[in-house]
PDB file of C-alpha atoms in Angstrom:
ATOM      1  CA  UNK A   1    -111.692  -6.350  21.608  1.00 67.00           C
ATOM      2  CA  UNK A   2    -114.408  -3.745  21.936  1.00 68.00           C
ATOM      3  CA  UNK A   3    -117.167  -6.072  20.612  1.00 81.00           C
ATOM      4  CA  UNK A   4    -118.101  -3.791  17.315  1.00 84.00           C
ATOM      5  CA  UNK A   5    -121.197  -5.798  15.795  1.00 86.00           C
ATOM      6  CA  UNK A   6    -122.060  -7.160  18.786  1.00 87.00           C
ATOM      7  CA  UNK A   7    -125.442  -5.560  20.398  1.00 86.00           C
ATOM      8  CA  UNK A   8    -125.139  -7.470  24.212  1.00 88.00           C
ATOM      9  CA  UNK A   9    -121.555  -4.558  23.604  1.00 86.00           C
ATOM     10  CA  UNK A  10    -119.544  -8.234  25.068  1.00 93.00           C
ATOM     11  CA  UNK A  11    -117.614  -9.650  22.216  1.00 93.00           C
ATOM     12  CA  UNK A  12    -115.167 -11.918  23.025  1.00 96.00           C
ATOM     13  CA  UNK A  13    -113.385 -10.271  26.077  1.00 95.00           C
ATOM     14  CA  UNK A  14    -116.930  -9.196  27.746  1.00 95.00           C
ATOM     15  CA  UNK A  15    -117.169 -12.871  27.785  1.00 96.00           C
ATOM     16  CA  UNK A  16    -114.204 -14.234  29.295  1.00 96.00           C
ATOM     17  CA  UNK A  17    -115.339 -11.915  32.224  1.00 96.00           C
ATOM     18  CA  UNK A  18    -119.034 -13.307  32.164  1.00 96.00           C
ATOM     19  CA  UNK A  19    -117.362 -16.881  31.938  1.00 95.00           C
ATOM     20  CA  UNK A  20    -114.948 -15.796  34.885  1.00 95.00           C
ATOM     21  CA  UNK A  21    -117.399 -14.507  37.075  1.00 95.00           C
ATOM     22  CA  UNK A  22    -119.600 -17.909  36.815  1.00 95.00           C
ATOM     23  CA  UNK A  23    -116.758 -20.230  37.678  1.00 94.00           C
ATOM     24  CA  UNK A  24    -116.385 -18.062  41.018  1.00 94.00           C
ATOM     25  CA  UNK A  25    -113.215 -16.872  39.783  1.00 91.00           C
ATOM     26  CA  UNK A  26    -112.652 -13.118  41.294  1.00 86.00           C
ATOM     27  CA  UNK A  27    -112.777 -10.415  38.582  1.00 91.00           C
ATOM     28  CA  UNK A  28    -112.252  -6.701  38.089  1.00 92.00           C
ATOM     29  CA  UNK A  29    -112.734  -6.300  34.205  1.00 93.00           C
ATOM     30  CA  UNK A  30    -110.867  -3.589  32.145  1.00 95.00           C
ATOM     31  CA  UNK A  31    -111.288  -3.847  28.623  1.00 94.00           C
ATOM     32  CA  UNK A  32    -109.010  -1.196  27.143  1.00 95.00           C
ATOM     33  CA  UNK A  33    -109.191  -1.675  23.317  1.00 92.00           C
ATOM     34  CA  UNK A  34    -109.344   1.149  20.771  1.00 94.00           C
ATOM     35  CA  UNK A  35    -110.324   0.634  17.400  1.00 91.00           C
ATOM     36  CA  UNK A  36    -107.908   0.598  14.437  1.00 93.00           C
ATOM     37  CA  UNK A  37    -104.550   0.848  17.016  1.00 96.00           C
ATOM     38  CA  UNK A  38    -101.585  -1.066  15.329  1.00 98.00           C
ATOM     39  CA  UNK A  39     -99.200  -2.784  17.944  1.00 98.00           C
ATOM     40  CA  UNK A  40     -97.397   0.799  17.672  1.00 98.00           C
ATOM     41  CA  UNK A  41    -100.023   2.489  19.607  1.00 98.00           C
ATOM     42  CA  UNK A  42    -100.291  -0.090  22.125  1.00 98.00           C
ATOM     43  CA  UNK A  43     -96.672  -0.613  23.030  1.00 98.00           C
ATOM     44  CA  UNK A  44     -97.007   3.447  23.200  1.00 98.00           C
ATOM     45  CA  UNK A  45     -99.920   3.239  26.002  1.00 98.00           C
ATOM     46  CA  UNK A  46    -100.993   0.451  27.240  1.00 98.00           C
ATOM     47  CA  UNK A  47     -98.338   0.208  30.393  1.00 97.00           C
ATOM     48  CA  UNK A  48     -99.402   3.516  32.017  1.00 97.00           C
ATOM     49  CA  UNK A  49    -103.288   2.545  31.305  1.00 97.00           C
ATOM     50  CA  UNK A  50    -103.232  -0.556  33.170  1.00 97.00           C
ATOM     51  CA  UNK A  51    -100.900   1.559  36.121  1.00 96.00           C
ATOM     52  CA  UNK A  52    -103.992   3.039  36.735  1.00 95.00           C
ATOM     53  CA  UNK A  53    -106.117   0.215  37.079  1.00 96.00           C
ATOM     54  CA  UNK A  54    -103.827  -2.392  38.652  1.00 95.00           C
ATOM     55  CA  UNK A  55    -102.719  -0.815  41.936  1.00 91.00           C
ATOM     56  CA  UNK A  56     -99.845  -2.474  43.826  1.00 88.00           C
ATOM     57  CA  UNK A  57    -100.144  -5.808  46.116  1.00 87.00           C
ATOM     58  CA  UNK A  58    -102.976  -7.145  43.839  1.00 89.00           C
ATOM     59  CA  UNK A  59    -103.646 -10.186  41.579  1.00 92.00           C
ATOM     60  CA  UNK A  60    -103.206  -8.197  38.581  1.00 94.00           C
ATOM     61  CA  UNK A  61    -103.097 -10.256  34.859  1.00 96.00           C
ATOM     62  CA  UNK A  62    -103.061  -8.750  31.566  1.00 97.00           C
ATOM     63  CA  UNK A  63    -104.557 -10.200  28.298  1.00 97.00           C
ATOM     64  CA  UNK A  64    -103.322  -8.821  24.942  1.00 98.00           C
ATOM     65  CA  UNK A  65    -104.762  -9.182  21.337  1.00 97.00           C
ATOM     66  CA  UNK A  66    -103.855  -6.770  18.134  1.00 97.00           C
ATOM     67  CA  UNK A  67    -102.238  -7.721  14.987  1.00 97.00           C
ATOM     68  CA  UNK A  68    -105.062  -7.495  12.425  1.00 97.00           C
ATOM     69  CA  UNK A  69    -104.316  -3.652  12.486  1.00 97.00           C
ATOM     70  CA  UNK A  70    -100.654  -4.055  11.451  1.00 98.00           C
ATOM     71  CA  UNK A  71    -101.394  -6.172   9.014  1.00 98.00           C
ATOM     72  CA  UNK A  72    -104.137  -3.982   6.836  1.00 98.00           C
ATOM     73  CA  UNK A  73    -101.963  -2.173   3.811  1.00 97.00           C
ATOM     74  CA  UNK A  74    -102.052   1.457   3.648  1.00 97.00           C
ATOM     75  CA  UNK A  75    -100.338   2.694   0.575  1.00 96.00           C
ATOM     76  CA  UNK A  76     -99.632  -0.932  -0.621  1.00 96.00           C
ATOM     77  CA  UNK A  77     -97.654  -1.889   2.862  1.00 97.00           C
ATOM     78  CA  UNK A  78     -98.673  -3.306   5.950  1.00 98.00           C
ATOM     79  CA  UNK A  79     -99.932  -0.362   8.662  1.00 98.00           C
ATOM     80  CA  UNK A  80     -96.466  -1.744  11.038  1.00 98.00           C
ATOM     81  CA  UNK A  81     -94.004  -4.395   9.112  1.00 98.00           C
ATOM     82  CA  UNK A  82     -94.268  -7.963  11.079  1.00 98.00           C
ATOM     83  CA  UNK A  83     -90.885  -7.936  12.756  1.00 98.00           C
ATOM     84  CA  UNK A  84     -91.945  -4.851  14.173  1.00 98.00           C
ATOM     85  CA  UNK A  85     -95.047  -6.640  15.276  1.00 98.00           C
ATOM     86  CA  UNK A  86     -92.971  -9.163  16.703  1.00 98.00           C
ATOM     87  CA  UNK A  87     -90.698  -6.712  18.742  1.00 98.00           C
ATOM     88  CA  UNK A  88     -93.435  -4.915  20.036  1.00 98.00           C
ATOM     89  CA  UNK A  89     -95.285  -7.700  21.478  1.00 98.00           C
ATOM     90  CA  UNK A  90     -91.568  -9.113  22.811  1.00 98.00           C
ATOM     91  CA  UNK A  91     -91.213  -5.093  24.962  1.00 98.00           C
ATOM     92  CA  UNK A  92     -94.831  -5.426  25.909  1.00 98.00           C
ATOM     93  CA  UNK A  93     -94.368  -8.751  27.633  1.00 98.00           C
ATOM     94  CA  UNK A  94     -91.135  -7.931  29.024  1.00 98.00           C
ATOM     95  CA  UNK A  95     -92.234  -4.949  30.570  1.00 98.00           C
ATOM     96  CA  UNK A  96     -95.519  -6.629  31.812  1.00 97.00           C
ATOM     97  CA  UNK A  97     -92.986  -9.273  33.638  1.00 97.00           C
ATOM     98  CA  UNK A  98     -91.143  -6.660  35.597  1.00 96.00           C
ATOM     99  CA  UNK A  99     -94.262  -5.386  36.246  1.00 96.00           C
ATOM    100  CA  UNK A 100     -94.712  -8.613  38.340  1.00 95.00           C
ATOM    101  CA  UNK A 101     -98.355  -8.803  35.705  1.00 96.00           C
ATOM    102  CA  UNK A 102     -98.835 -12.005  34.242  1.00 97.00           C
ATOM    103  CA  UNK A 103     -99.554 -12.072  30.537  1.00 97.00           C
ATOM    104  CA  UNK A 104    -101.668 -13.657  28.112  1.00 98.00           C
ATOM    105  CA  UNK A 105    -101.589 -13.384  24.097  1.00 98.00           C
ATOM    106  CA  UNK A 106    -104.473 -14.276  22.214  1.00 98.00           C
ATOM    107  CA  UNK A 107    -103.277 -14.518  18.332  1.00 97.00           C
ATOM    108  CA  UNK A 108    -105.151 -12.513  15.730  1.00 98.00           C
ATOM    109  CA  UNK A 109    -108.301 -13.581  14.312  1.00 98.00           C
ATOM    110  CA  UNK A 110    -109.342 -14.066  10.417  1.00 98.00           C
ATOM    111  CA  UNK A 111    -111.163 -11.394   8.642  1.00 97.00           C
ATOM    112  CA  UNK A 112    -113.316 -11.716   5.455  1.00 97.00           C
ATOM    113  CA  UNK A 113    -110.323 -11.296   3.264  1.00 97.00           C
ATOM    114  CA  UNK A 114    -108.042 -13.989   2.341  1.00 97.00           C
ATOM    115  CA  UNK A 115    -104.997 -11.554   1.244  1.00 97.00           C
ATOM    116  CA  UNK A 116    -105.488  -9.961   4.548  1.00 98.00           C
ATOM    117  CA  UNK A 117    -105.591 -13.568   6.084  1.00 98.00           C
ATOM    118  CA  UNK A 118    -102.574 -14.291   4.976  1.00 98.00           C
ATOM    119  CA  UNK A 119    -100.762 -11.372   6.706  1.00 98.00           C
ATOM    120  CA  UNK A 120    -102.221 -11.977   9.963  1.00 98.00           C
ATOM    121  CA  UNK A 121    -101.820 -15.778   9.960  1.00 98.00           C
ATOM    122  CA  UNK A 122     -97.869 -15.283   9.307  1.00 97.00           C
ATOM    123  CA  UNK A 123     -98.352 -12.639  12.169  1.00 97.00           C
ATOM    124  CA  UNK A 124     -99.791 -15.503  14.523  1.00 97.00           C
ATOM    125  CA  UNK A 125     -96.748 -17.005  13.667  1.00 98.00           C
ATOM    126  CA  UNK A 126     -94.411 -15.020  14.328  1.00 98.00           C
ATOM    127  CA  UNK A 127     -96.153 -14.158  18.109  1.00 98.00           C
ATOM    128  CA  UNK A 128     -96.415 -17.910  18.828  1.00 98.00           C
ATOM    129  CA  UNK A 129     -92.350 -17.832  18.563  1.00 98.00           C
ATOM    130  CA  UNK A 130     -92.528 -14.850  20.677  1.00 98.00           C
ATOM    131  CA  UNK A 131     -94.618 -16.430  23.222  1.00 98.00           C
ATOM    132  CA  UNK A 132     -92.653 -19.221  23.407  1.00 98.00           C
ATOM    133  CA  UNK A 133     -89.430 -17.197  24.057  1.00 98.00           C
ATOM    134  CA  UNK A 134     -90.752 -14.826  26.724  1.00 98.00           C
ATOM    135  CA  UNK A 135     -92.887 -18.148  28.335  1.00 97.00           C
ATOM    136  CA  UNK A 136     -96.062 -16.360  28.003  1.00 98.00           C
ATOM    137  CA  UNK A 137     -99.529 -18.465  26.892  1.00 97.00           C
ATOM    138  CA  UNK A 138    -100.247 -17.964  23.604  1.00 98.00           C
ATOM    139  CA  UNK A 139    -103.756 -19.189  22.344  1.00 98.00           C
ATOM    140  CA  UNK A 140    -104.039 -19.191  18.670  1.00 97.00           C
ATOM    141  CA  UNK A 141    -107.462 -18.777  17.371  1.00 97.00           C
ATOM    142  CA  UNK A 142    -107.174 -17.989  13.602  1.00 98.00           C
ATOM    143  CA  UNK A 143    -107.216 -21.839  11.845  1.00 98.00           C
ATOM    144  CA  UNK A 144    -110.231 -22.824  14.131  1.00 98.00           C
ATOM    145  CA  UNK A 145    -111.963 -19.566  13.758  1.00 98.00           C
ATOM    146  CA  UNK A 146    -111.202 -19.790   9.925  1.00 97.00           C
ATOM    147  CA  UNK A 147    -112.649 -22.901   9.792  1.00 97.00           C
ATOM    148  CA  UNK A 148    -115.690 -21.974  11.533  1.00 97.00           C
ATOM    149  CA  UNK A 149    -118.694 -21.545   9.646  1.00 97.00           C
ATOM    150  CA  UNK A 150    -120.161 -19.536  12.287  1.00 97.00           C
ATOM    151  CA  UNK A 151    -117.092 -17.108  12.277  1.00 97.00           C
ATOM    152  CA  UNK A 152    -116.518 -16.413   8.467  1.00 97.00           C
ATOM    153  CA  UNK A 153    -120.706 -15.595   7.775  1.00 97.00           C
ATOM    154  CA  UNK A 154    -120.767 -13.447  10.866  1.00 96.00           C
ATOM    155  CA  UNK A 155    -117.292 -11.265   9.847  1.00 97.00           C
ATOM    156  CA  UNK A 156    -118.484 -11.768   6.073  1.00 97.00           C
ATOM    157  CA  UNK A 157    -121.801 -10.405   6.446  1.00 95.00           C
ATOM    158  CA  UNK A 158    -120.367  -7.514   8.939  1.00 92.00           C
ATOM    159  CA  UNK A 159    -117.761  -4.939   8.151  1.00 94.00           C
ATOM    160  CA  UNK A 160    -115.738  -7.512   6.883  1.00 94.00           C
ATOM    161  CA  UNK A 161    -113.230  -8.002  10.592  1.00 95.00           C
ATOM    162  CA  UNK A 162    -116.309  -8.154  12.947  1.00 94.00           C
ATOM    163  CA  UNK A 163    -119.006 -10.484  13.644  1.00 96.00           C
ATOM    164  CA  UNK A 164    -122.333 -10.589  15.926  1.00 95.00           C
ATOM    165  CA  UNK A 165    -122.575 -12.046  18.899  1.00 95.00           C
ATOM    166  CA  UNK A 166    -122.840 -15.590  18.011  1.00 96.00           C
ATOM    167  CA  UNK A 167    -119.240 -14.859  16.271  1.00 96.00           C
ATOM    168  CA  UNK A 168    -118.221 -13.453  19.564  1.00 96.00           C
ATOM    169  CA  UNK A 169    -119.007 -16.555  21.581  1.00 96.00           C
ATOM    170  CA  UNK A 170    -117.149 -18.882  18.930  1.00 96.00           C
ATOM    171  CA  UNK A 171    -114.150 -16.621  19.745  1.00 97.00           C
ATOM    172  CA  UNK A 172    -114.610 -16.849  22.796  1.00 97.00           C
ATOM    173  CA  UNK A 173    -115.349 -20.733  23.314  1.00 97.00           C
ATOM    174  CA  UNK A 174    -111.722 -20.826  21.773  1.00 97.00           C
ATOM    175  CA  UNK A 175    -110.277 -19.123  24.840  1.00 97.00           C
ATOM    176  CA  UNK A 176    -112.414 -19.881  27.567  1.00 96.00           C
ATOM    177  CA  UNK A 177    -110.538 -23.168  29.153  1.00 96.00           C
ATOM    178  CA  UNK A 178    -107.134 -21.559  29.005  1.00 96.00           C
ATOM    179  CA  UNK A 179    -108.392 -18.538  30.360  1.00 95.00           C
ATOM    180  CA  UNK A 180    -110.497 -20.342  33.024  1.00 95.00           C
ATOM    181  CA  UNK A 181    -106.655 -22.534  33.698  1.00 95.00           C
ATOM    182  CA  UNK A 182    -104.551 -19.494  33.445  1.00 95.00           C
ATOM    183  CA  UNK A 183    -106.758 -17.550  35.989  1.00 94.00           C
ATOM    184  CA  UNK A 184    -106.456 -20.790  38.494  1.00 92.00           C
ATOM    185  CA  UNK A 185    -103.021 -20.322  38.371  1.00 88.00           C
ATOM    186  CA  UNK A 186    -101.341 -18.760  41.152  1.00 82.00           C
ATOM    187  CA  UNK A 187    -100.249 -14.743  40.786  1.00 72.00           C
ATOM    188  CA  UNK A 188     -97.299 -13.353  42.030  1.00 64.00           C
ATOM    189  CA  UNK A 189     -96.409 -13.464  45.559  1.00 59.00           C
ATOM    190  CA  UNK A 190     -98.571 -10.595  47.075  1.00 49.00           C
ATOM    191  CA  UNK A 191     -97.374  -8.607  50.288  1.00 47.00           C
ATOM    192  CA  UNK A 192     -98.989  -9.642  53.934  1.00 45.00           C
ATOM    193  CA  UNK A 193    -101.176  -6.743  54.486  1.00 43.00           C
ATOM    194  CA  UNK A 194    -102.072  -6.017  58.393  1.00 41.00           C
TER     195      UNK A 194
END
């Protein structure tokens, strides 16, 4: 989310903004991602972190993307099992929904390693079924980024989960029509202020 590798400091979220912000669509940009968090730590914080930054009677949409965290092993397990994934995600958009905040799920990328692959593309999965059951957008990137020439040498010749920018835009290319759409769409109705 951050944009590690990247040295424009964009990655794929800094570029749904930029891409925003030239179709004329209205923008305040928060990225809030912290390196290494598992769907745990995000369930844990990311409600009263976006309190602060979405005040009351505005347009206010939230994007979420984790899962390749959960899925690393750590003493021969996954970091947080997959159901667990799964439920966490399912909260997250429920609570974002009585927050009156729309929602957004991008799936989890590929990495470098195909064991790790694995894990994260049953992950997709099982958020896509989420997605569907909660009526959020799901975009799922990982087969078309896995495919992607561009994508595997930039995470490949990185740390192995992060490419340069011209990874970045790939990822972002991916997004950037249903983000432009789902930004269209209209928000929640706001109060009449006078």
């Amino acid at each position: 989310m951050a944009g590690l590798g990247d040295r424009q400091c964009l990655g794929w979220a800094g570029r749904l903004a930029v891409r925003a912000i030239g179709a004329g669509q209205p923008l305040s940009y928060y990225n809030l991602g912290v390196r290494r968090q598992t769907s745990a730590e995000i369930a844990a914080r990311w409600e009263p972190e976006c309190a602060q930054r979405l005040p009351e009677g505005t347009d206010a949409r939230v994007v979420f993307c984790f899962g390749v965290n959960d899925a690393v092993l750590e003493d021969g397990r996954p970091r947080v099992d997959p159901e667990q994934s799964a439920d966490h995600l399912g909260d997250i958009l429920r609570s974002a929904r009585a927050r009156g905040w729309p929602a957004l799920v991008v799936a989890p990328p590929p990495s470098a390693d195909e064991e790790h692959n694995g894990r994260v593309a049953k992950l997709g999965e099982l958020f896509a079924t989420v997605c569907e059951r909660e009526s959020t957008p799901c975009i799922r990137v990982f087969d078309p980024l896995r495919h992607s020439a561009t994508w595997m040498r930039e995470v490949t010749a990185g740390d192995g989960f992060h490419p340069s920018a011209a990874g970045y835009e790939e990822f972002a290319a991916l997004i950037v029509p249903h983000w432009l759409l789902w930004l269209a769409e209209p928000g929640p109705e706001l109060p009449i202020v006078r």
